[in-house]
Amino acid sequence: MDVKAIREQFPILDQEVNGNPLVYLDSSATSHKPLAVIEAIDTYYKKDNSNVHRGVHTLGTRATDKYEGARDKVKDFINASSREEVIFTRGTTTSINTVAYSYARANLGEGDEIVITPMEHHSNIIPWQQVAKATGATLKYIPLQPDGTVTLEDVKTTVTNNTKIVAMVHVSNVLGTVNPVKDVAEIAHDHGAVMLVDGAQSAPHMKIDVQDLNCDFFAFSAHKMCGPTGIGVLYGKKELLKNMEPVEFGGEMIDFVNLYDSTWKDLPWKFEGGTPIIAGAIGLGAAIDFLNQVGFDTIASHEHELASYAMEKLSLIDGLTIYGPTERSSLVTFNLDQVHPHDTATVLDSMGIAIRAGHHCAQPLMKWLEVTATARASFYLYNTNEDIDRLVDGLRKAKEYFGDVF
Amino acid sequence: MSFDNLDTLYRQVIMDHYKNPRNRGSLDKESMTIDMNNPTCGDRIQLHILVEDGIVKDAKFEGEGCSISLSSASMMTQAIKGKEVQDALKMSKLFSDMMVGKDIDEDGLELEDIQALQGVSKFPARIKCATLAWQAFEKGVSEEEVSE
């Protein structure tokens, strides 16, 4: 892969931060946007801006065609069987909440179970806590192995005939664990439960095929995969979505409105109340085109190289603890001796290196790891081995700087 | 490269308070306990204060966090101990002014070690770390007023 050519597509990378060329290792929080995405949004606002699904005028038609065209791109991107299964949302959080509010509250009651894992992001924990409180259902956790993986044996013991929903992260944003969601979906289905996959950290890095995974719901965000913030997708199987009530009511989502009663539009629009995130959807469409052009095989092998190189180099640093399994997605979560990750991140930032420090919206997982916070370096297609060398150099400096403290 | 910039943040005195925190621990049940956390990073401070006759008789803290939040808590307990609540609140105000880079008028109050945290104002991402313990103190004092 020609990383230099890729990097030229990301103007933000070409800058100095605190007197050093920027090294951006925080793509799991949000990725940068290539020119193609920025220009697609720019062009929409400069030439096509209009509301969708209502204008008789030419601009309205253009905006609608672009918005709905983005839906078709998403459909192909995740291999959904129909465009009606692709709902635009504000992001992964809204997608999961839509299922929790609409599907779960209508279908769960006392005695029913929701099964998740301790490695979930808060957005795949709290909606289910709220469902449990509202419906009387029980929230259950599949235990983690010491290396931060789940075994299918444990899935089989946790999921029972009372389980109605299994919700699991595809790729952990902290551990980098890639979960066997296809096998878990099969176990869920054997017990009559539906399977929701949180794909926020997988969709940017690997080819997603929702039909092959056979999951019932799949949620992801555009901004972690080169697209804009504020837009994401909820995929759901048509037969489930058809029977679900909308969560938001108002414009755009209605068929007929009477004084005391109304009816909804067909799928997918009944879930898209209000003027949708038109520019966001168009930007997401452009991001999908960009990623397809580079190719997921190419992206995956580049990231695999980066992750292996990072693991190799980081493991040479004395006193550095790495969390998570050996087989992982393209991120490394770690702590440096007794240096608090916040302090590590500040030292690195002073050298122009951006990493994430904190609890990564995964407090239960921090508790499981028996730490209050960690540092995380995450990689994407525009990162290089030199970026990792700079990180390693920075960590040695941080160690040196704080070395005489302890 | 040099670490001049970092040195404005991590002064010797800060590192000393981080390594050897003063007033770490808890007080007996007569005291008031305030929990404060920084939800963006997971830092947690539990502040114990004993207020009698409008004076902060004792102050201790427990918790986990970065060098800035823990050293600030250590310095704060040292600074407010023995002070009148009103003066301690004035210090708290001075401290937040210092954090946003305002010129401060000490108004007869000795800031001593706390001055070392002045450099934090140049690191906006870390200001919340430094103010955590002070926020806990302000919260505790305002709750005390309500309960009286």
Tab-separated table of N, CA and C in Angstrom, chain A residues 262-401:
chain	number	residue	atom	x	y	z
A	262	SER	N	-52.161	8.748	13.727
A	262	SER	CA	-51.359	8.899	12.510
A	262	SER	C	-50.817	7.548	12.073
A	263	THR	N	-50.358	7.465	10.868
A	263	THR	CA	-49.726	6.233	10.394
A	263	THR	C	-48.324	6.568	9.895
A	264	TRP	N	-47.493	5.536	9.847
A	264	TRP	CA	-46.072	5.756	9.543
A	264	TRP	C	-45.756	5.416	8.107
A	265	LYS	N	-44.677	6.028	7.661
A	265	LYS	CA	-44.109	5.678	6.367
A	265	LYS	C	-43.583	4.250	6.415
A	266	ASP	N	-43.246	3.733	5.250
A	266	ASP	CA	-42.630	2.408	5.196
A	266	ASP	C	-41.190	2.484	5.693
A	267	LEU	N	-40.588	1.320	5.795
A	267	LEU	CA	-39.148	1.246	6.092
A	267	LEU	C	-38.375	1.853	4.927
A	268	PRO	N	-37.274	2.454	5.171
A	268	PRO	CA	-36.620	2.721	6.461
A	268	PRO	C	-37.074	4.049	7.085
A	269	TRP	N	-37.918	4.791	6.361
A	269	TRP	CA	-38.159	6.195	6.733
A	269	TRP	C	-38.934	6.363	8.033
A	270	LYS	N	-39.676	5.318	8.427
A	270	LYS	CA	-40.444	5.497	9.668
A	270	LYS	C	-39.526	5.704	10.881
A	271	PHE	N	-38.262	5.312	10.736
A	271	PHE	CA	-37.302	5.517	11.834
A	271	PHE	C	-36.474	6.793	11.664
A	272	GLU	N	-36.793	7.587	10.638
A	272	GLU	CA	-35.979	8.783	10.386
A	272	GLU	C	-36.831	10.049	10.521
A	273	GLY	N	-37.349	10.268	11.735
A	273	GLY	CA	-38.165	11.456	11.994
A	273	GLY	C	-37.364	12.740	11.881
A	274	GLY	N	-37.967	13.786	11.365
A	274	GLY	CA	-37.282	15.075	11.233
A	274	GLY	C	-36.417	15.134	9.992
A	275	THR	N	-35.969	16.346	9.673
A	275	THR	CA	-35.060	16.471	8.527
A	275	THR	C	-33.809	15.659	8.806
A	276	PRO	N	-33.469	14.727	7.928
A	276	PRO	CA	-32.342	13.837	8.236
A	276	PRO	C	-30.993	14.543	8.102
A	277	ILE	N	-29.933	13.807	8.419
A	277	ILE	CA	-28.570	14.326	8.380
A	277	ILE	C	-28.090	14.144	6.948
A	278	ILE	N	-28.555	15.032	6.074
A	278	ILE	CA	-28.365	14.835	4.632
A	278	ILE	C	-26.883	14.886	4.256
A	279	ALA	N	-26.223	15.968	4.654
A	279	ALA	CA	-24.801	16.115	4.304
A	279	ALA	C	-23.982	14.980	4.918
A	280	GLY	N	-24.374	14.568	6.135
A	280	GLY	CA	-23.666	13.482	6.809
A	280	GLY	C	-23.767	12.180	6.020
A	281	ALA	N	-24.970	11.883	5.537
A	281	ALA	CA	-25.162	10.648	4.776
A	281	ALA	C	-24.333	10.692	3.491
A	282	ILE	N	-24.313	11.852	2.855
A	282	ILE	CA	-23.537	11.997	1.621
A	282	ILE	C	-22.045	11.829	1.924
A	283	GLY	N	-21.604	12.386	3.049
A	283	GLY	CA	-20.210	12.222	3.464
A	283	GLY	C	-19.884	10.762	3.758
A	284	LEU	N	-20.822	10.072	4.391
A	284	LEU	CA	-20.621	8.640	4.666
A	284	LEU	C	-20.498	7.865	3.359
A	285	GLY	N	-21.356	8.212	2.391
A	285	GLY	CA	-21.294	7.560	1.076
A	285	GLY	C	-19.912	7.752	0.458
A	286	ALA	N	-19.377	8.966	0.567
A	286	ALA	CA	-18.057	9.254	-0.003
A	286	ALA	C	-16.963	8.487	0.735
A	287	ALA	N	-17.139	8.331	2.057
A	287	ALA	CA	-16.161	7.572	2.848
A	287	ALA	C	-16.155	6.108	2.417
A	288	ILE	N	-17.344	5.572	2.171
A	288	ILE	CA	-17.441	4.173	1.713
A	288	ILE	C	-16.736	4.008	0.368
A	289	ASP	N	-16.977	4.956	-0.546
A	289	ASP	CA	-16.290	4.889	-1.855
A	289	ASP	C	-14.777	4.904	-1.664
A	290	PHE	N	-14.321	5.788	-0.756
A	290	PHE	CA	-12.882	5.917	-0.507
A	290	PHE	C	-12.302	4.602	0.025
A	291	LEU	N	-12.976	4.024	1.041
A	291	LEU	CA	-12.463	2.786	1.639
A	291	LEU	C	-12.483	1.637	0.626
A	292	ASN	N	-13.556	1.590	-0.186
A	292	ASN	CA	-13.626	0.538	-1.206
A	292	ASN	C	-12.506	0.676	-2.228
A	293	GLN	N	-12.189	1.927	-2.550
A	293	GLN	CA	-11.131	2.167	-3.527
A	293	GLN	C	-9.793	1.652	-3.018
A	294	VAL	N	-9.519	1.900	-1.741
A	294	VAL	CA	-8.269	1.392	-1.165
A	294	VAL	C	-8.374	-0.130	-1.016
A	295	GLY	N	-9.529	-0.596	-0.571
A	295	GLY	CA	-9.771	-2.034	-0.426
A	295	GLY	C	-9.507	-2.530	0.980
A	296	PHE	N	-10.461	-3.293	1.525
A	296	PHE	CA	-10.313	-3.735	2.910
A	296	PHE	C	-9.184	-4.745	3.094
A	297	ASP	N	-8.876	-5.521	2.037
A	297	ASP	CA	-7.754	-6.457	2.173
A	297	ASP	C	-6.466	-5.683	2.400
A	298	THR	N	-6.313	-4.607	1.613
A	298	THR	CA	-5.122	-3.774	1.722
A	298	THR	C	-5.065	-3.094	3.091
A	299	ILE	N	-6.205	-2.535	3.506
A	299	ILE	CA	-6.256	-1.840	4.799
A	299	ILE	C	-5.920	-2.813	5.925
A	300	ALA	N	-6.547	-3.987	5.886
A	300	ALA	CA	-6.360	-4.962	6.963
A	300	ALA	C	-4.909	-5.416	7.045
A	301	SER	N	-4.256	-5.658	5.911
A	301	SER	CA	-2.882	-6.163	5.991
A	301	SER	C	-1.941	-5.048	6.466
A	302	HIS	N	-2.212	-3.810	6.046
A	302	HIS	CA	-1.400	-2.682	6.529
A	302	HIS	C	-1.546	-2.529	8.051
A	303	GLU	N	-2.790	-2.607	8.525
A	303	GLU	CA	-3.023	-2.430	9.961
A	303	GLU	C	-2.445	-3.591	10.769
A	304	HIS	N	-2.499	-4.776	10.183
A	304	HIS	CA	-1.930	-5.939	10.862
A	304	HIS	C	-0.426	-5.728	11.073
A	305	GLU	N	0.223	-5.229	10.007
A	305	GLU	CA	1.657	-4.923	10.099
A	305	GLU	C	1.933	-3.893	11.181
A	306	LEU	N	1.114	-2.830	11.192
A	306	LEU	CA	1.302	-1.769	12.185
A	306	LEU	C	1.151	-2.317	13.602
A	307	ALA	N	0.084	-3.109	13.818
A	307	ALA	CA	-0.181	-3.642	15.156
A	307	ALA	C	0.954	-4.557	15.601
A	308	SER	N	1.445	-5.420	14.684
A	308	SER	CA	2.533	-6.336	15.052
A	308	SER	C	3.796	-5.543	15.368
A	309	TYR	N	4.069	-4.536	14.538
A	309	TYR	CA	5.268	-3.714	14.756
A	309	TYR	C	5.165	-2.996	16.102
A	310	ALA	N	3.979	-2.473	16.390
A	310	ALA	CA	3.785	-1.756	17.648
A	310	ALA	C	3.966	-2.687	18.841
A	311	MET	N	3.381	-3.879	18.749
A	311	MET	CA	3.497	-4.846	19.848
A	311	MET	C	4.961	-5.209	20.068
A	312	GLU	N	5.673	-5.423	18.961
A	312	GLU	CA	7.081	-5.805	19.048
A	312	GLU	C	7.894	-4.689	19.721
A	313	LYS	N	7.697	-3.464	19.256
A	313	LYS	CA	8.502	-2.350	19.768
A	313	LYS	C	8.110	-1.982	21.207
A	314	LEU	N	6.802	-1.986	21.463
A	314	LEU	CA	6.347	-1.570	22.800
A	314	LEU	C	6.752	-2.580	23.865
A	315	SER	N	6.773	-3.863	23.472
A	315	SER	CA	7.096	-4.875	24.480
A	315	SER	C	8.564	-4.776	24.913
A	316	LEU	N	9.366	-4.001	24.168
A	316	LEU	CA	10.764	-3.824	24.560
A	316	LEU	C	10.934	-2.749	25.633
A	317	ILE	N	9.872	-1.995	25.893
A	317	ILE	CA	9.973	-0.933	26.896
A	317	ILE	C	9.747	-1.520	28.289
A	318	ASP	N	10.736	-1.386	29.139
A	318	ASP	CA	10.640	-1.898	30.508
A	318	ASP	C	9.484	-1.245	31.248
A	319	GLY	N	8.714	-2.049	31.964
A	319	GLY	CA	7.676	-1.487	32.806
A	319	GLY	C	6.422	-1.091	32.061
A	320	LEU	N	6.317	-1.488	30.793
A	320	LEU	CA	5.111	-1.179	30.037
A	320	LEU	C	4.193	-2.401	30.024
A	321	THR	N	2.965	-2.232	30.494
A	321	THR	CA	2.002	-3.334	30.519
A	321	THR	C	1.037	-3.168	29.359
A	322	ILE	N	0.893	-4.210	28.552
A	322	ILE	CA	-0.056	-4.176	27.438
A	322	ILE	C	-1.271	-5.019	27.822
A	323	TYR	N	-2.475	-4.487	27.577
A	323	TYR	CA	-3.700	-5.210	27.917
A	323	TYR	C	-4.322	-5.810	26.659
A	324	GLY	N	-4.931	-6.989	26.828
A	324	GLY	CA	-5.660	-7.579	25.714
A	324	GLY	C	-4.948	-8.756	25.097
A	325	PRO	N	-5.640	-9.458	24.199
A	325	PRO	CA	-5.102	-10.694	23.614
A	325	PRO	C	-4.030	-10.432	22.560
A	326	THR	N	-3.294	-11.479	22.197
A	326	THR	CA	-2.245	-11.354	21.181
A	326	THR	C	-2.868	-11.045	19.823
A	327	GLU	N	-3.921	-11.785	19.482
A	327	GLU	CA	-4.627	-11.536	18.230
A	327	GLU	C	-5.555	-10.362	18.443
A	328	ARG	N	-5.313	-9.255	17.753
A	328	ARG	CA	-6.077	-8.064	18.068
A	328	ARG	C	-6.281	-7.193	16.844
A	329	SER	N	-7.196	-6.249	17.016
A	329	SER	CA	-7.408	-5.230	16.007
A	329	SER	C	-6.256	-4.226	16.101
A	330	SER	N	-6.297	-3.175	15.317
A	330	SER	CA	-5.124	-2.309	15.194
A	330	SER	C	-5.077	-1.234	16.272
A	331	LEU	N	-5.016	-1.687	17.510
A	331	LEU	CA	-4.825	-0.739	18.603
A	331	LEU	C	-4.078	-1.422	19.733
A	332	VAL	N	-3.369	-0.619	20.530
A	332	VAL	CA	-2.645	-1.153	21.683
A	332	VAL	C	-2.981	-0.296	22.907
A	333	THR	N	-3.493	-0.961	23.931
A	333	THR	CA	-3.823	-0.280	25.181
A	333	THR	C	-2.781	-0.677	26.213
A	334	PHE	N	-2.282	0.308	26.949
A	334	PHE	CA	-1.142	0.022	27.833
A	334	PHE	C	-1.078	0.989	28.994
A	335	ASN	N	-0.230	0.658	29.939
A	335	ASN	CA	0.137	1.588	30.994
A	335	ASN	C	1.643	1.531	31.196
A	336	LEU	N	2.198	2.668	31.542
A	336	LEU	CA	3.643	2.791	31.686
A	336	LEU	C	3.967	2.905	33.170
A	337	ASP	N	4.583	1.831	33.705
A	337	ASP	CA	4.967	1.831	35.123
A	337	ASP	C	3.899	2.467	35.993
A	338	GLN	N	4.346	3.389	36.864
A	338	GLN	CA	3.380	4.057	37.729
A	338	GLN	C	2.971	5.409	37.188
A	339	VAL	N	3.370	5.697	35.944
A	339	VAL	CA	3.004	6.989	35.358
A	339	VAL	C	1.518	6.935	34.982
A	340	HIS	N	0.768	7.890	35.493
A	340	HIS	CA	-0.655	7.910	35.162
A	340	HIS	C	-0.825	8.173	33.657
A	341	PRO	N	-1.773	7.463	32.990
A	341	PRO	CA	-1.925	7.636	31.537
A	341	PRO	C	-2.158	9.086	31.102
A	342	HIS	N	-2.775	9.872	31.975
A	342	HIS	CA	-2.960	11.289	31.654
A	342	HIS	C	-1.629	11.987	31.510
A	343	ASP	N	-0.717	11.659	32.418
A	343	ASP	CA	0.604	12.271	32.369
A	343	ASP	C	1.373	11.775	31.147
A	344	THR	N	1.232	10.480	30.861
A	344	THR	CA	1.862	9.927	29.650
A	344	THR	C	1.369	10.683	28.428
A	345	ALA	N	0.049	10.875	28.357
A	345	ALA	CA	-0.547	11.527	27.179
A	345	ALA	C	-0.083	12.976	27.061
A	346	THR	N	0.102	13.645	28.207
A	346	THR	CA	0.553	15.037	28.151
A	346	THR	C	1.996	15.122	27.648
A	347	VAL	N	2.850	14.212	28.113
A	347	VAL	CA	4.235	14.206	27.635
A	347	VAL	C	4.255	13.944	26.126
A	348	LEU	N	3.468	12.951	25.683
A	348	LEU	CA	3.437	12.637	24.251
A	348	LEU	C	2.900	13.821	23.444
A	349	ASP	N	1.865	14.465	23.982
A	349	ASP	CA	1.283	15.615	23.272
A	349	ASP	C	2.307	16.733	23.109
A	350	SER	N	3.160	16.893	24.108
A	350	SER	CA	4.170	17.949	24.011
A	350	SER	C	5.146	17.637	22.878
A	351	MET	N	5.138	16.380	22.416
A	351	MET	CA	6.006	15.992	21.304
A	351	MET	C	5.205	15.830	20.005
A	352	GLY	N	3.946	16.255	20.037
A	352	GLY	CA	3.122	16.201	18.820
A	352	GLY	C	2.447	14.864	18.572
A	353	ILE	N	2.425	13.998	19.598
A	353	ILE	CA	1.855	12.653	19.437
A	353	ILE	C	0.509	12.575	20.153
A	354	ALA	N	-0.547	12.268	19.420
A	354	ALA	CA	-1.894	12.222	19.995
A	354	ALA	C	-2.301	10.784	20.294
A	355	ILE	N	-2.507	10.502	21.599
A	355	ILE	CA	-3.060	9.204	21.973
A	355	ILE	C	-4.258	9.464	22.882
A	356	ARG	N	-4.988	8.409	23.224
A	356	ARG	CA	-6.118	8.545	24.128
A	356	ARG	C	-5.687	8.084	25.517
A	357	ALA	N	-6.132	8.803	26.541
A	357	ALA	CA	-5.888	8.361	27.909
A	357	ALA	C	-7.174	8.514	28.687
A	358	GLY	N	-7.525	7.510	29.461
A	358	GLY	CA	-8.743	7.612	30.252
A	358	GLY	C	-9.390	6.253	30.404
A	359	HIS	N	-10.718	6.252	30.579
A	359	HIS	CA	-11.388	4.963	30.763
A	359	HIS	C	-12.053	4.469	29.490
A	360	HIS	N	-11.934	5.235	28.396
A	360	HIS	CA	-12.403	4.808	27.085
A	360	HIS	C	-13.882	4.438	27.068
A	361	CYS	N	-14.670	5.117	27.885
A	361	CYS	CA	-16.111	4.823	27.949
A	361	CYS	C	-16.339	3.341	28.222
A	362	ALA	N	-15.496	2.757	29.049
A	362	ALA	CA	-15.644	1.341	29.375
A	362	ALA	C	-15.268	1.130	30.843
A	363	GLN	N	-15.988	1.797	31.741
A	363	GLN	CA	-15.639	1.715	33.161
A	363	GLN	C	-15.713	0.296	33.729
A	364	PRO	N	-16.748	-0.496	33.369
A	364	PRO	CA	-16.749	-1.874	33.895
A	364	PRO	C	-15.512	-2.668	33.457
A	365	LEU	N	-15.034	-2.397	32.236
A	365	LEU	CA	-13.842	-3.105	31.767
A	365	LEU	C	-12.594	-2.632	32.529
A	366	MET	N	-12.529	-1.328	32.833
A	366	MET	CA	-11.402	-0.811	33.633
A	366	MET	C	-11.362	-1.525	34.985
A	367	LYS	N	-12.551	-1.723	35.556
A	367	LYS	CA	-12.655	-2.390	36.848
A	367	LYS	C	-12.146	-3.824	36.724
A	368	TRP	N	-12.529	-4.471	35.615
A	368	TRP	CA	-12.094	-5.841	35.375
A	368	TRP	C	-10.573	-5.893	35.225
A	369	LEU	N	-10.007	-4.891	34.570
A	369	LEU	CA	-8.556	-4.829	34.386
A	369	LEU	C	-7.843	-4.386	35.671
A	370	GLU	N	-8.654	-3.945	36.658
A	370	GLU	CA	-8.123	-3.442	37.931
A	370	GLU	C	-7.231	-2.228	37.734
A	371	VAL	N	-7.659	-1.337	36.842
A	371	VAL	CA	-6.986	-0.054	36.663
A	371	VAL	C	-8.060	1.023	36.640
A	372	THR	N	-7.651	2.285	36.878
A	372	THR	CA	-8.645	3.354	36.783
A	372	THR	C	-8.648	3.945	35.383
A	373	ALA	N	-7.556	3.802	34.691
A	373	ALA	CA	-7.454	4.365	33.352
A	373	ALA	C	-6.298	3.696	32.619
A	374	THR	N	-6.296	3.825	31.309
A	374	THR	CA	-5.194	3.301	30.506
A	374	THR	C	-4.883	4.297	29.393
A	375	ALA	N	-3.741	4.082	28.751
A	375	ALA	CA	-3.402	4.839	27.546
A	375	ALA	C	-3.665	3.940	26.343
A	376	ARG	N	-4.041	4.541	25.229
A	376	ARG	CA	-4.327	3.723	24.041
A	376	ARG	C	-3.796	4.406	22.790
A	377	ALA	N	-3.058	3.635	21.997
A	377	ALA	CA	-2.640	4.111	20.677
A	377	ALA	C	-3.405	3.291	19.652
A	378	SER	N	-4.130	3.953	18.767
A	378	SER	CA	-4.888	3.206	17.762
A	378	SER	C	-4.491	3.667	16.370
A	379	PHE	N	-4.472	2.701	15.451
A	379	PHE	CA	-3.895	2.932	14.121
A	379	PHE	C	-4.957	2.829	13.032
A	380	TYR	N	-4.669	3.519	11.931
A	380	TYR	CA	-5.567	3.401	10.778
A	380	TYR	C	-4.731	3.393	9.506
A	381	LEU	N	-5.400	3.425	8.383
A	381	LEU	CA	-4.682	3.218	7.116
A	381	LEU	C	-3.604	4.253	6.831
A	382	TYR	N	-3.721	5.442	7.460
A	382	TYR	CA	-2.741	6.494	7.172
A	382	TYR	C	-1.548	6.474	8.123
A	383	ASN	N	-1.497	5.548	9.072
A	383	ASN	CA	-0.361	5.504	9.998
A	383	ASN	C	0.796	4.711	9.399
A	384	THR	N	1.993	4.992	9.952
A	384	THR	CA	3.207	4.358	9.426
A	384	THR	C	4.040	3.792	10.579
A	385	ASN	N	5.014	2.973	10.230
A	385	ASN	CA	5.934	2.457	11.254
A	385	ASN	C	6.696	3.601	11.925
A	386	GLU	N	6.925	4.671	11.164
A	386	GLU	CA	7.626	5.832	11.743
A	386	GLU	C	6.782	6.448	12.861
A	387	ASP	N	5.467	6.449	12.680
A	387	ASP	CA	4.585	6.947	13.742
A	387	ASP	C	4.808	6.145	15.027
A	388	ILE	N	4.931	4.841	14.859
A	388	ILE	CA	5.118	3.972	16.026
A	388	ILE	C	6.502	4.203	16.652
A	389	ASP	N	7.509	4.419	15.788
A	389	ASP	CA	8.839	4.743	16.312
A	389	ASP	C	8.785	6.014	17.161
A	390	ARG	N	8.035	7.007	16.666
A	390	ARG	CA	7.904	8.258	17.423
A	390	ARG	C	7.206	8.005	18.764
A	391	LEU	N	6.181	7.125	18.736
A	391	LEU	CA	5.471	6.777	19.975
A	391	LEU	C	6.430	6.137	20.977
A	392	VAL	N	7.202	5.169	20.495
A	392	VAL	CA	8.136	4.456	21.370
A	392	VAL	C	9.151	5.429	21.961
A	393	ASP	N	9.661	6.306	21.106
A	393	ASP	CA	10.610	7.321	21.545
A	393	ASP	C	9.966	8.211	22.626
A	394	GLY	N	8.713	8.599	22.370
A	394	GLY	CA	7.988	9.446	23.317
A	394	GLY	C	7.774	8.754	24.655
A	395	LEU	N	7.454	7.472	24.596
A	395	LEU	CA	7.217	6.731	25.843
A	395	LEU	C	8.508	6.603	26.647
A	396	ARG	N	9.621	6.416	25.950
A	396	ARG	CA	10.909	6.352	26.664
A	396	ARG	C	11.194	7.689	27.349
A	397	LYS	N	10.840	8.775	26.634
A	397	LYS	CA	11.065	10.097	27.224
A	397	LYS	C	10.164	10.303	28.453
A	398	ALA	N	8.921	9.832	28.348
A	398	ALA	CA	7.978	9.973	29.462
A	398	ALA	C	8.492	9.223	30.677
A	399	LYS	N	9.030	8.047	30.408
A	399	LYS	CA	9.581	7.219	31.471
A	399	LYS	C	10.775	7.912	32.128
A	400	GLU	N	11.593	8.482	31.272
A	400	GLU	CA	12.766	9.205	31.751
A	400	GLU	C	12.322	10.424	32.580
A	401	TYR	N	11.326	11.125	32.060
A	401	TYR	CA	10.874	12.362	32.700
A	401	TYR	C	10.300	12.087	34.084
